Coordinates of C-alpha atoms in Angstrom, one line a residue:
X248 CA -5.9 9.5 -13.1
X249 CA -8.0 6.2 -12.9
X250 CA -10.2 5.2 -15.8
X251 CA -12.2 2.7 -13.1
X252 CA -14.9 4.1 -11.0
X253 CA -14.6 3.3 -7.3
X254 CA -17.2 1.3 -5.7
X255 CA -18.6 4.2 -3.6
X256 CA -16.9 6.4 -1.1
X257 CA -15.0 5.1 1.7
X258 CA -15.2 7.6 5.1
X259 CA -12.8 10.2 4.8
X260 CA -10.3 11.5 7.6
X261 CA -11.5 13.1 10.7
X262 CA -10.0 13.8 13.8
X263 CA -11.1 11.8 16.7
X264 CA -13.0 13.2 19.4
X265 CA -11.8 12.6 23.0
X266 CA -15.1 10.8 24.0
X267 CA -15.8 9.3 27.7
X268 CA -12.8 8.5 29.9
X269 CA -13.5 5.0 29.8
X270 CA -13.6 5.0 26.1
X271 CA -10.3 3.1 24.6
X272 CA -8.9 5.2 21.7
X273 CA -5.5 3.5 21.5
X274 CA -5.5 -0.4 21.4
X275 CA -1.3 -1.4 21.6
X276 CA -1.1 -5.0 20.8
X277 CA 2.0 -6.8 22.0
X278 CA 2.5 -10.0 20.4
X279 CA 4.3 -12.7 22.2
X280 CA 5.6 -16.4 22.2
X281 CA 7.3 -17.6 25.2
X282 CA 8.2 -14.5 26.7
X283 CA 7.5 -15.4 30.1
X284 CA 10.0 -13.4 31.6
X285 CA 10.0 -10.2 29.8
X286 CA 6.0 -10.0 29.5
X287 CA 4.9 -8.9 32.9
X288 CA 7.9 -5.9 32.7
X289 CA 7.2 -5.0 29.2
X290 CA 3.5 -4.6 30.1
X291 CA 4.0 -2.6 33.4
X292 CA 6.4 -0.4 31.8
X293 CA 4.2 0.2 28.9
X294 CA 1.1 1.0 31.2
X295 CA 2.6 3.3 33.7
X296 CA 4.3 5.5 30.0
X297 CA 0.7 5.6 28.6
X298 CA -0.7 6.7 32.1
X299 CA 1.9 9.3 32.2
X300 CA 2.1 10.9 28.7
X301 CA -1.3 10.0 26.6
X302 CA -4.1 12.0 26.6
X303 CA -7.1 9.4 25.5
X304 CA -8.0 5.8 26.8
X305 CA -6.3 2.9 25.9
X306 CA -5.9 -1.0 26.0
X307 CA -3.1 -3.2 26.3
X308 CA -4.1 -6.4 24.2
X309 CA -1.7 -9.5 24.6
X310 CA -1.7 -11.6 21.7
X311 CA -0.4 -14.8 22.4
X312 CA 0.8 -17.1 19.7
X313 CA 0.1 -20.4 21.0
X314 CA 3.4 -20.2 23.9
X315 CA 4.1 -23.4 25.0
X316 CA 5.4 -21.9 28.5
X317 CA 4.1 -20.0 31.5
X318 CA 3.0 -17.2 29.0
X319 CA -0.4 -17.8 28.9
X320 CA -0.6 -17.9 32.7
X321 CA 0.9 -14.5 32.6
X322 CA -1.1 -13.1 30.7
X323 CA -4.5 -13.9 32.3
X324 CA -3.3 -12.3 35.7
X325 CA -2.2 -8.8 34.1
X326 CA -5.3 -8.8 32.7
X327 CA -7.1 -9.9 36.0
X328 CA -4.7 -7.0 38.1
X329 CA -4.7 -4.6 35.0
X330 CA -7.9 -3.1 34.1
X331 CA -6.0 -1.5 30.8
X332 CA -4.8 -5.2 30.1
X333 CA -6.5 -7.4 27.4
X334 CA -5.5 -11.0 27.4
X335 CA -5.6 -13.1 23.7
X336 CA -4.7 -16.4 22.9
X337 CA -4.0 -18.3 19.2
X338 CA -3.5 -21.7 18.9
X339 CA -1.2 -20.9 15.6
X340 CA 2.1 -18.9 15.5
X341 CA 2.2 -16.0 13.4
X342 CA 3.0 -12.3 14.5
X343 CA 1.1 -11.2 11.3
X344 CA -1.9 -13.9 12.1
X345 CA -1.9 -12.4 15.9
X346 CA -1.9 -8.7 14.6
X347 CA -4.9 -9.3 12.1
X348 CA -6.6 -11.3 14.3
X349 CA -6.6 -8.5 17.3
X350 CA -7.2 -5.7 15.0
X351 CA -9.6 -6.9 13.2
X352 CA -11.5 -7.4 16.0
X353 CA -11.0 -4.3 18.3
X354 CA -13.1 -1.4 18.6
X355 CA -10.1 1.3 19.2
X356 CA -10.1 3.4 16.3
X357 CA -6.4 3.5 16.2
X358 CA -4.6 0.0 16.1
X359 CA -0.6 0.3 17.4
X360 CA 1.8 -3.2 18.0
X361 CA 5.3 -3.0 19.9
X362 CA 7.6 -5.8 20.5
X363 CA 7.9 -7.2 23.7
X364 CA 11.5 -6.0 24.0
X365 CA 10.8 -2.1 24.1
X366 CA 13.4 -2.1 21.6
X367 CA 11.9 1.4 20.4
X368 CA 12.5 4.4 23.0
X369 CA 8.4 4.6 24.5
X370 CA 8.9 8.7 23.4
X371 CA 7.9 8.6 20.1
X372 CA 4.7 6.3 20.8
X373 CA 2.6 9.7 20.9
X374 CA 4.4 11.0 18.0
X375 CA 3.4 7.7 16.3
X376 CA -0.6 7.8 16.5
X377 CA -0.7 11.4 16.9
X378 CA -0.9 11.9 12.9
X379 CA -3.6 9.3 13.4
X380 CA -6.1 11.1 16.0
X381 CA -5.9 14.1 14.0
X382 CA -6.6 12.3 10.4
X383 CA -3.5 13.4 9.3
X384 CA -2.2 10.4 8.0
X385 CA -3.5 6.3 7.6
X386 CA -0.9 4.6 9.0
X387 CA 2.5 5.2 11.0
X388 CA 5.7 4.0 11.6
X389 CA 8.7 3.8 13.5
X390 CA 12.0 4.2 11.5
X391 CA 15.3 3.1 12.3
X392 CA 16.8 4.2 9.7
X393 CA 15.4 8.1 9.4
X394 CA 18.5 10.9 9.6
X395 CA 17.2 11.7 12.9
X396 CA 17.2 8.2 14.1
X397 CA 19.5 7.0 17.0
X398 CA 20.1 3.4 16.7
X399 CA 22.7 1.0 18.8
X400 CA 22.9 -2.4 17.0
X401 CA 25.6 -4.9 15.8
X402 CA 27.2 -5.0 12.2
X403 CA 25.4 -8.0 11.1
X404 CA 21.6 -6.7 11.7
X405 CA 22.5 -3.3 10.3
X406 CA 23.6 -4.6 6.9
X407 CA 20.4 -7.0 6.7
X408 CA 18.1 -3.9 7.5
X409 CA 19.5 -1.9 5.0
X410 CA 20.3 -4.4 2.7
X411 CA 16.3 -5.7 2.8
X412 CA 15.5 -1.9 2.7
X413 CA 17.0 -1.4 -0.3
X414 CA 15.5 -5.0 -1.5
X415 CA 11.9 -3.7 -1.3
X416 CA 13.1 0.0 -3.3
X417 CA 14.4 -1.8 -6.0
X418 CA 12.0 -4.6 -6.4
X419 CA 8.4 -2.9 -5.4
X420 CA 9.6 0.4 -5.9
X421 CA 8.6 1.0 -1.8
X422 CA 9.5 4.7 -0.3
X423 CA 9.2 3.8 3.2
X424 CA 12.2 3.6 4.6
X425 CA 12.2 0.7 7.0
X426 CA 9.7 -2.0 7.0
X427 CA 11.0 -3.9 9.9
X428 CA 10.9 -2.2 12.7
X429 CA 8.5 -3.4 15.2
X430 CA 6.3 -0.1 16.3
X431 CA 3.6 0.6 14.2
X432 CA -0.1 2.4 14.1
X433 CA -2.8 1.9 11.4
X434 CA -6.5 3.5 12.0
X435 CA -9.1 1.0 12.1
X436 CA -11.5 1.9 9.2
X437 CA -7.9 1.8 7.1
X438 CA -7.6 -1.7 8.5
X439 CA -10.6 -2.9 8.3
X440 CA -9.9 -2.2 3.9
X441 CA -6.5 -3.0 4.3
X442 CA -5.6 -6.0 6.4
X443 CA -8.2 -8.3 4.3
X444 CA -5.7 -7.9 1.2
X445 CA -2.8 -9.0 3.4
X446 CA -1.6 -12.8 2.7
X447 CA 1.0 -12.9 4.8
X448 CA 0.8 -14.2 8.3
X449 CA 4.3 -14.0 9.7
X450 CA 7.1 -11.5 9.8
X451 CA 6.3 -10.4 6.3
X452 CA 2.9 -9.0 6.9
X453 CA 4.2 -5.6 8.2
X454 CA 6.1 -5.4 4.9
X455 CA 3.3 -7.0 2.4
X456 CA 0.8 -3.7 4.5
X457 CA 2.7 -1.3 3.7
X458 CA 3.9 -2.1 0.0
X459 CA -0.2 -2.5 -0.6
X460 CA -0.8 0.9 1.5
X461 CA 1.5 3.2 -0.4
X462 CA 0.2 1.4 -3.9
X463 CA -3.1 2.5 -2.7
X464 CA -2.5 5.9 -2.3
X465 CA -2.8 5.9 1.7
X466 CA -1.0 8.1 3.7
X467 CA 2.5 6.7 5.8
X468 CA 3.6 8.9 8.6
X469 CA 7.2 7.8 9.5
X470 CA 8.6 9.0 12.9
X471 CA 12.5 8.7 13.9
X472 CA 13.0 6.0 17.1
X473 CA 16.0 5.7 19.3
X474 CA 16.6 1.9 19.2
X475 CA 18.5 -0.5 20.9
X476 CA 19.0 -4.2 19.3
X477 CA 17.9 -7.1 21.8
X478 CA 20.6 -9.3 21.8
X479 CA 18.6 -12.2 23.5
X480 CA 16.3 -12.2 20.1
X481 CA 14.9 -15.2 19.2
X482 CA 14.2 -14.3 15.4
X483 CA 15.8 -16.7 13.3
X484 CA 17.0 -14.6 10.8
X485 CA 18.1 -17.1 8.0
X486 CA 14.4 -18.2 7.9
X487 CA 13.2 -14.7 8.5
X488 CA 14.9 -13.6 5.0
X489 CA 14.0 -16.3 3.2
X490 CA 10.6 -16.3 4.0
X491 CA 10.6 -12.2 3.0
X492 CA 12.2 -12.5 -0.3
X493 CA 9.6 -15.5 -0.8
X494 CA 7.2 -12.6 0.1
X495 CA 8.2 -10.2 -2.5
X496 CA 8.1 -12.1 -4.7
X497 CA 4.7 -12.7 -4.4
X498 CA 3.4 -9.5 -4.2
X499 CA 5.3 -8.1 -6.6
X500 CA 3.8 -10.8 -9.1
X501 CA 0.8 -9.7 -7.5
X502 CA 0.8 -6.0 -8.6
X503 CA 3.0 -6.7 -11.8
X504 CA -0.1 -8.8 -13.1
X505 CA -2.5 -6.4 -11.7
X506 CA -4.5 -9.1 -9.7
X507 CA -4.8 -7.1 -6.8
X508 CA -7.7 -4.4 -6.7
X509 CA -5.7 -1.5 -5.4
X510 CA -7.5 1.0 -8.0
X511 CA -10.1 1.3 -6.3
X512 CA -8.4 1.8 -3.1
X513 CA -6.6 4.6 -4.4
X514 CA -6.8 7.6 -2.1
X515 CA -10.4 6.6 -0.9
X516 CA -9.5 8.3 2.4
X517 CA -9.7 11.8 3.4
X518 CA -9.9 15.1 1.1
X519 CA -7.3 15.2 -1.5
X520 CA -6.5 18.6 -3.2
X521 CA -6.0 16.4 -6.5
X522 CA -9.3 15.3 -6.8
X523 CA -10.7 19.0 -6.3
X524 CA -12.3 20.5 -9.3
X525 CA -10.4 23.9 -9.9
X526 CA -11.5 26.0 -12.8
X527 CA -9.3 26.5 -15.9
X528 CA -7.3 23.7 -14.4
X529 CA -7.7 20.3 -15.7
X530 CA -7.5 17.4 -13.5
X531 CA -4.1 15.9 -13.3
X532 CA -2.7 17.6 -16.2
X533 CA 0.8 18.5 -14.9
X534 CA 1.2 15.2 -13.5
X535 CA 0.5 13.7 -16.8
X536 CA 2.2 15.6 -18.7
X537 CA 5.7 14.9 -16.9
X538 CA 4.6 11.4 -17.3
X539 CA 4.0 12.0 -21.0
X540 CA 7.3 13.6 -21.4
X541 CA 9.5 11.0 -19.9
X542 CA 7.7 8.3 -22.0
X543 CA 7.6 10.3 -24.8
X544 CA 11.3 11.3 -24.7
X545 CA 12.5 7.2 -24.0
X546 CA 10.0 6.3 -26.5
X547 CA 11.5 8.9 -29.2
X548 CA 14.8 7.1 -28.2
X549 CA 13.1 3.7 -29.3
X550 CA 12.4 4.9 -32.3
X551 CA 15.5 6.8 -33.2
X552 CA 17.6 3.2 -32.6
X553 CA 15.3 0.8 -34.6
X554 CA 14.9 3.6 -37.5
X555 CA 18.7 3.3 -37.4
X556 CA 19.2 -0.8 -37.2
X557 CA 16.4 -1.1 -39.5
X558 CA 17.5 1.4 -42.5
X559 CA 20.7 -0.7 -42.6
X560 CA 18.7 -3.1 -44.2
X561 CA 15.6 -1.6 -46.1
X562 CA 14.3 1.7 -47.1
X563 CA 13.9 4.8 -45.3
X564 CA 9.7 4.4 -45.7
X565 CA 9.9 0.4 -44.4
X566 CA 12.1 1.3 -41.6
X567 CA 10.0 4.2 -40.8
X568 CA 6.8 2.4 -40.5
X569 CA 8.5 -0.8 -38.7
X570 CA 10.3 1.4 -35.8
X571 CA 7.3 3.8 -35.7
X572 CA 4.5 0.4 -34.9
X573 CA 6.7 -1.4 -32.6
X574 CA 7.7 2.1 -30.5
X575 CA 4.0 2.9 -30.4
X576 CA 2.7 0.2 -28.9
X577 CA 5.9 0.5 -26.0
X578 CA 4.4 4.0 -25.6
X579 CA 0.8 3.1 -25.2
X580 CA 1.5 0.3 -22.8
X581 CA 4.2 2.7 -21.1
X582 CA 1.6 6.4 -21.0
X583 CA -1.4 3.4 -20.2
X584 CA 0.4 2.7 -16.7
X585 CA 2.6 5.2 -16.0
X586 CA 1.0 8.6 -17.4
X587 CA -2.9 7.6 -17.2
X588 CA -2.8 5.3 -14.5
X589 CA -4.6 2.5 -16.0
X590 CA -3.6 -1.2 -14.4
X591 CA -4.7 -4.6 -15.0
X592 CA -5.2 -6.3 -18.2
X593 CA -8.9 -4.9 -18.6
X594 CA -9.2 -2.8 -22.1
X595 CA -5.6 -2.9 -22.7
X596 CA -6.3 -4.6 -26.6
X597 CA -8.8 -1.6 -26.9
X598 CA -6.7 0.9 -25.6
X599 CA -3.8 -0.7 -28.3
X600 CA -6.0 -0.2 -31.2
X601 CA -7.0 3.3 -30.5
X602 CA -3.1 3.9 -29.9
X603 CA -2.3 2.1 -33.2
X604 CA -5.0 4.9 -34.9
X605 CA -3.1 7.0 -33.2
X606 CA -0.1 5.6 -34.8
X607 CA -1.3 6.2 -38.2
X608 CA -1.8 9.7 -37.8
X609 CA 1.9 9.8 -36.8
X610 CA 3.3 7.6 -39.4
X611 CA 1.2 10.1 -41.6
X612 CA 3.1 13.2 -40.6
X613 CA 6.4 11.4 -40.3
X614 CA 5.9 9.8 -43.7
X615 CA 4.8 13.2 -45.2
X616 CA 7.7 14.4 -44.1
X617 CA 9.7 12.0 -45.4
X618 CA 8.3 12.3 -48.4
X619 CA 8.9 15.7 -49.0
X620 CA 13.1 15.7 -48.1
X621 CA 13.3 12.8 -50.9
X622 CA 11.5 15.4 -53.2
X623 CA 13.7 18.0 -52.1
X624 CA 16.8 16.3 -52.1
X625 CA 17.1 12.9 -54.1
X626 CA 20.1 11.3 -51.7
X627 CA 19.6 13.4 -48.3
X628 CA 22.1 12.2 -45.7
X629 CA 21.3 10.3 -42.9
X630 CA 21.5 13.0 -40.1
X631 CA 19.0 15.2 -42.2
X632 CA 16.8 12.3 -42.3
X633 CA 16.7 12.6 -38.7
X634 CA 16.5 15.8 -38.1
X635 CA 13.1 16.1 -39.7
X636 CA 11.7 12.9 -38.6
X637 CA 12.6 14.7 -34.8
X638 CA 10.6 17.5 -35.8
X639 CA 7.7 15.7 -37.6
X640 CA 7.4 13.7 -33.9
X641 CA 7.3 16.5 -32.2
X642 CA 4.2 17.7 -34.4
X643 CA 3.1 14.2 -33.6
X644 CA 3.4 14.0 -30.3
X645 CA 1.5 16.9 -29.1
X646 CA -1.6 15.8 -31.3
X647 CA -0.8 11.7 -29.5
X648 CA -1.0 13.6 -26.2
X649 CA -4.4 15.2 -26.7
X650 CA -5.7 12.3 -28.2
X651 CA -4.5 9.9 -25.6
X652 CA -6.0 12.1 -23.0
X653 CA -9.3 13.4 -24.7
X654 CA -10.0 9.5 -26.6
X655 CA -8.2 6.5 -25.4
X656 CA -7.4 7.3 -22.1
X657 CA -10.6 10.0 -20.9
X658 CA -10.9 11.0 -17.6
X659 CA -14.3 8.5 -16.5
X660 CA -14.4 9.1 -12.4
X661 CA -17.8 10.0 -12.5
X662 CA -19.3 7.6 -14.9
X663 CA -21.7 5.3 -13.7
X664 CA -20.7 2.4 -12.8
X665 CA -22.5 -1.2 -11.9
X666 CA -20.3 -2.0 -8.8
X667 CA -22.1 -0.2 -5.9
X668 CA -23.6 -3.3 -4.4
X669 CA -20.9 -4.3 -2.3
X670 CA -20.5 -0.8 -0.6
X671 CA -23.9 0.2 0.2
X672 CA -24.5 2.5 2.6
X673 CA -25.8 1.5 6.3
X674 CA -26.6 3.1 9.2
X675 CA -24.0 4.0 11.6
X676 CA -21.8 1.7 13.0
X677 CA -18.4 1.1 14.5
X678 CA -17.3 -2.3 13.7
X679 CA -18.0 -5.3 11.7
X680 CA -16.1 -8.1 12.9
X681 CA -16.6 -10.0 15.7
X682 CA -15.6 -9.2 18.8
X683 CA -13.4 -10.7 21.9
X684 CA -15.5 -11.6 25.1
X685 CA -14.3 -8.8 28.1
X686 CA -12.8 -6.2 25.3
X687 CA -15.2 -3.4 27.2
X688 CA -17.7 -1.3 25.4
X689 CA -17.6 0.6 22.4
X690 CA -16.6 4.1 21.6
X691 CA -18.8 6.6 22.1
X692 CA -18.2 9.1 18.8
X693 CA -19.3 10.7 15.9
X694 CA -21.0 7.9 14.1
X695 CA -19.5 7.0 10.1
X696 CA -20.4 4.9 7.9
X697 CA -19.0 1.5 6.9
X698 CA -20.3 -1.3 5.3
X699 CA -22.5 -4.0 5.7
X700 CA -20.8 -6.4 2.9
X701 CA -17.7 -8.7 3.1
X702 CA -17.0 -8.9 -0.4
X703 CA -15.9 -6.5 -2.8
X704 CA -17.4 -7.5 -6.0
X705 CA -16.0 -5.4 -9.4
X706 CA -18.0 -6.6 -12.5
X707 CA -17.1 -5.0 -15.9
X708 CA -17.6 -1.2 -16.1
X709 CA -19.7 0.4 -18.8
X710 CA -16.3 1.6 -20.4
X711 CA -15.2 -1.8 -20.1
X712 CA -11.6 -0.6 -18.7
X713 CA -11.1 -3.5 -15.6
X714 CA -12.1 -6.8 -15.7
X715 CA -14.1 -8.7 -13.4
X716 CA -12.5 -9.0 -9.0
X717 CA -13.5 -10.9 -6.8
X718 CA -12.0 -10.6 -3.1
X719 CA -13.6 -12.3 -0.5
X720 CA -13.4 -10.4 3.0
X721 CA -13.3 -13.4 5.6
X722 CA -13.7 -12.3 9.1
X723 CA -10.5 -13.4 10.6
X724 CA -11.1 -16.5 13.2
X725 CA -8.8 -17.1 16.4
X726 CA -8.2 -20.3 14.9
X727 CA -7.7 -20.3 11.5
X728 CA -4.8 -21.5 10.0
X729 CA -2.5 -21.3 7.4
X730 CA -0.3 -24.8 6.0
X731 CA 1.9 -21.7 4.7
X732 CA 3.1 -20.8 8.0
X733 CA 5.4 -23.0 10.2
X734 CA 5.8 -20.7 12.6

């Protein structure tokens, strides 16, 4: 449940209508830096698959990151021979510069990249933007290391892939299973949300994507590749790590420190059955309550040791009150994130001081109780004692729960909110970036609605529950650089 209102309603899924032949629906973006000898077969190869096996338009876009060989010169005839072909040159390296660049500029509503090697079997191309056409899913792709995956590759790069794998579960808490793999689709109104939030603009960006995707809710498709490592790589992958872990990092300081505005991208695409309003069924209920069982039951744990370490020294009332404040305002901050879904430091000193009224009722029934065994029994032993402070939490717990829900933490999707400037509606269009000279006309569909804005501006809510965001959304220049980025 989020306790922000998002700043109006993002077009939801919808499957994509076949349109006129000449209509591009599929835009596969191949970036390259000196491959002057594997282009012109890749691309060939590529074209003749598509021509054989997909049922919609599509484009072949070459993104070239500023070769210094005969690349360029390659490029410019298959697109003169090629009328699929797409020719693009940058004057700064950067696979994940090239892919934002292209995409944010294309009119294909479905955005795909491959590596020039055709490491990845062209079969499961289809199966990769199918989910795609059909609104299905937000983005898609290929994995390596799915059950169903058949993969031929030395020792060395199968032990960094996992080993990063299991990097990004650990660290950013990612259930995609393989971030690397060069083959995947995104649609373009996703992108177009998405790709402005992306730092990154090397080898990292496909990872940085997808951890911010799957914290925003959006949909992943994953599809299982045959693979075959390219022994003639020219990834350097001591750098390549490095530069990834330095990646991370970042984001996950990023979304640890709740700088990054994912709440209101949460789920802002397509019709979810948990936003429905069902009757006699309150809105997220079961999920919360699993949360507010696991953080109840670790917090009761809390409790239970620093009652113990603390009665060692003082009375049972003192050691009481001391364990009960500092486990209550671990639970608050733990149901705040986890339960209720609250992030970012907005309202989080309000929502401690309801939880710390909520804390007296609590030490009320626990001290009560208390109370009563000492005037039951004048030296009650020490596993009584906790017996009925177990029970008297209990009691206390279920009254915390309905009070968290129903007071600090209400449901507030539908209150007003003063952020709607930045996502007023426009008439229909397709596209809001410029556009590449010779990239053909647009698609003729079913028009939906973006937005005319490049900023997403948040100011304070009436509840006062996020603080004030500011992302600037820069259209994304051929040229641009980044001192980051050395490559």
């Amino acid at each position: 449940m989020r306790t922000d209102s998002s700043p109006g309603t993002l077009p939801a899924r919808e499957p994509l209508p076949a349109g006129d032949a000449g209509t591009p629906v599929l835009d596969v973006v191949i970036p390259v830096y000196n491959e002057e000898k594997d282009l012109q077969p890749c691309v060939l190869r590529l074209r003749d698959h598509l021509k054989r096996t997909f049922p919609y338009a599509f484009r072949i876009t070459i993104a070239d990151n500023a070769s210094t060989d005969s690349t360029p010169q390659v490029s410019r005839r298959l697109e003169a021979e090629l009328p699929e072909v797409r020719a693009f040159r940058l004057e700064q390296k950067g696979r994940g510069r090239a892919l934002r660049t292209v995409w944010s500029a294309s009119d294909a509503p479905v955005l795909a990249y491959m590596d020039v090697d055709l490491s990845t079997d062209l079969n499961a191309l289809l199966p990769l933007v199918a989910p795609l056409i059909s609104g299905h899913s937000d983005l898609a792709i290929g994995s390596r290391l799915a059950r169903s995956s058949r993969v031929v590759r030395g020792p060395k790069r199968e032990f960094i892939s996992r080993a990063y794998n299991l990097i990004l579960r650990g660290s950013l808490q990612a259930r995609f299973s393989d971030a690397q793999c060069g083959f995947k689709a995104i649609r373009r109104d996703v992108a177009q949300v998405l790709l402005p939030l992306v730092e990154d603009t090397g080898w990292f960006f496909d990872t940085e994507m997808l951890v911010l995707a799957e914290r925003a809710g959006l949909r992943i498709h994953e599809v299982p590749v045959d693979w075959v490592d390219d022994p003639n790589s020219t990834v350097h992958i001591v750098k390549t790590a490095t530069d990834d872990l330095k990646g991370v990092w970042r984001v996950g300081k990023a979304l640890a420190g709740g700088s990054l505005p994912l709440d209101r991208l949460t789920r802002p695409f397509g019709d979810d059955p948990r936003d429905r309003e069902i009757e006699d069924v309150p809105k997220g209920l079961a999920r919360q309550l699993v949360g507010f069982c696991v953080v109840g039951g670790l917090s009761t744990l809390f409790y239970l040791l620093l009652y113990s370490g603390f009665r060692v020294f003082t009375g049972s009332q003192i050691a009481n009150a001391l364990a009960l404040l500092l486990s209550a305002i671990a639970n608050t901050a733990a149901n705040r994130r986890l339960t209720f879904g609250v992030r970012g430091r907005g309202g989080a000193v309000r929502h401690q001081a309801q939880g710390l009224v909520v804390f007296g009722i609590g030490l009320a029934l626990t001290s009560g109780s208390l109370a009563a065994l000492n005037a039951a029994s004048s030296d009650p032993a020490h596993s009584t004692e906790l017996a009925v402070l177990i029970a008297a939490n209990l009691a206390a717990t279920v009254l915390r729960f309905l009070l968290f829900r129903a007071w600090v933490f209400p449901d507030r999707q539908d209150t007003p909110s003063t952020v709607v400037a930045s996502h007023t509606l426009s008439s229909p269009t397709y596209y809001t970036q410029p556009y590449p000279q010779n990239y053909g006309p647009l698609p003729q569909r079913t028009p939906r609605y973006t937005y005319d804005t490049a900023q997403f501006r948040a100011g304070e809510a009436a509840d006062g529950t996020w603080r004030d965001t500011t992302v600037q959304l820069q259209p994304v220049r051929p040229h641009d650089t980044d001192s980051r980025d050395s490559r």
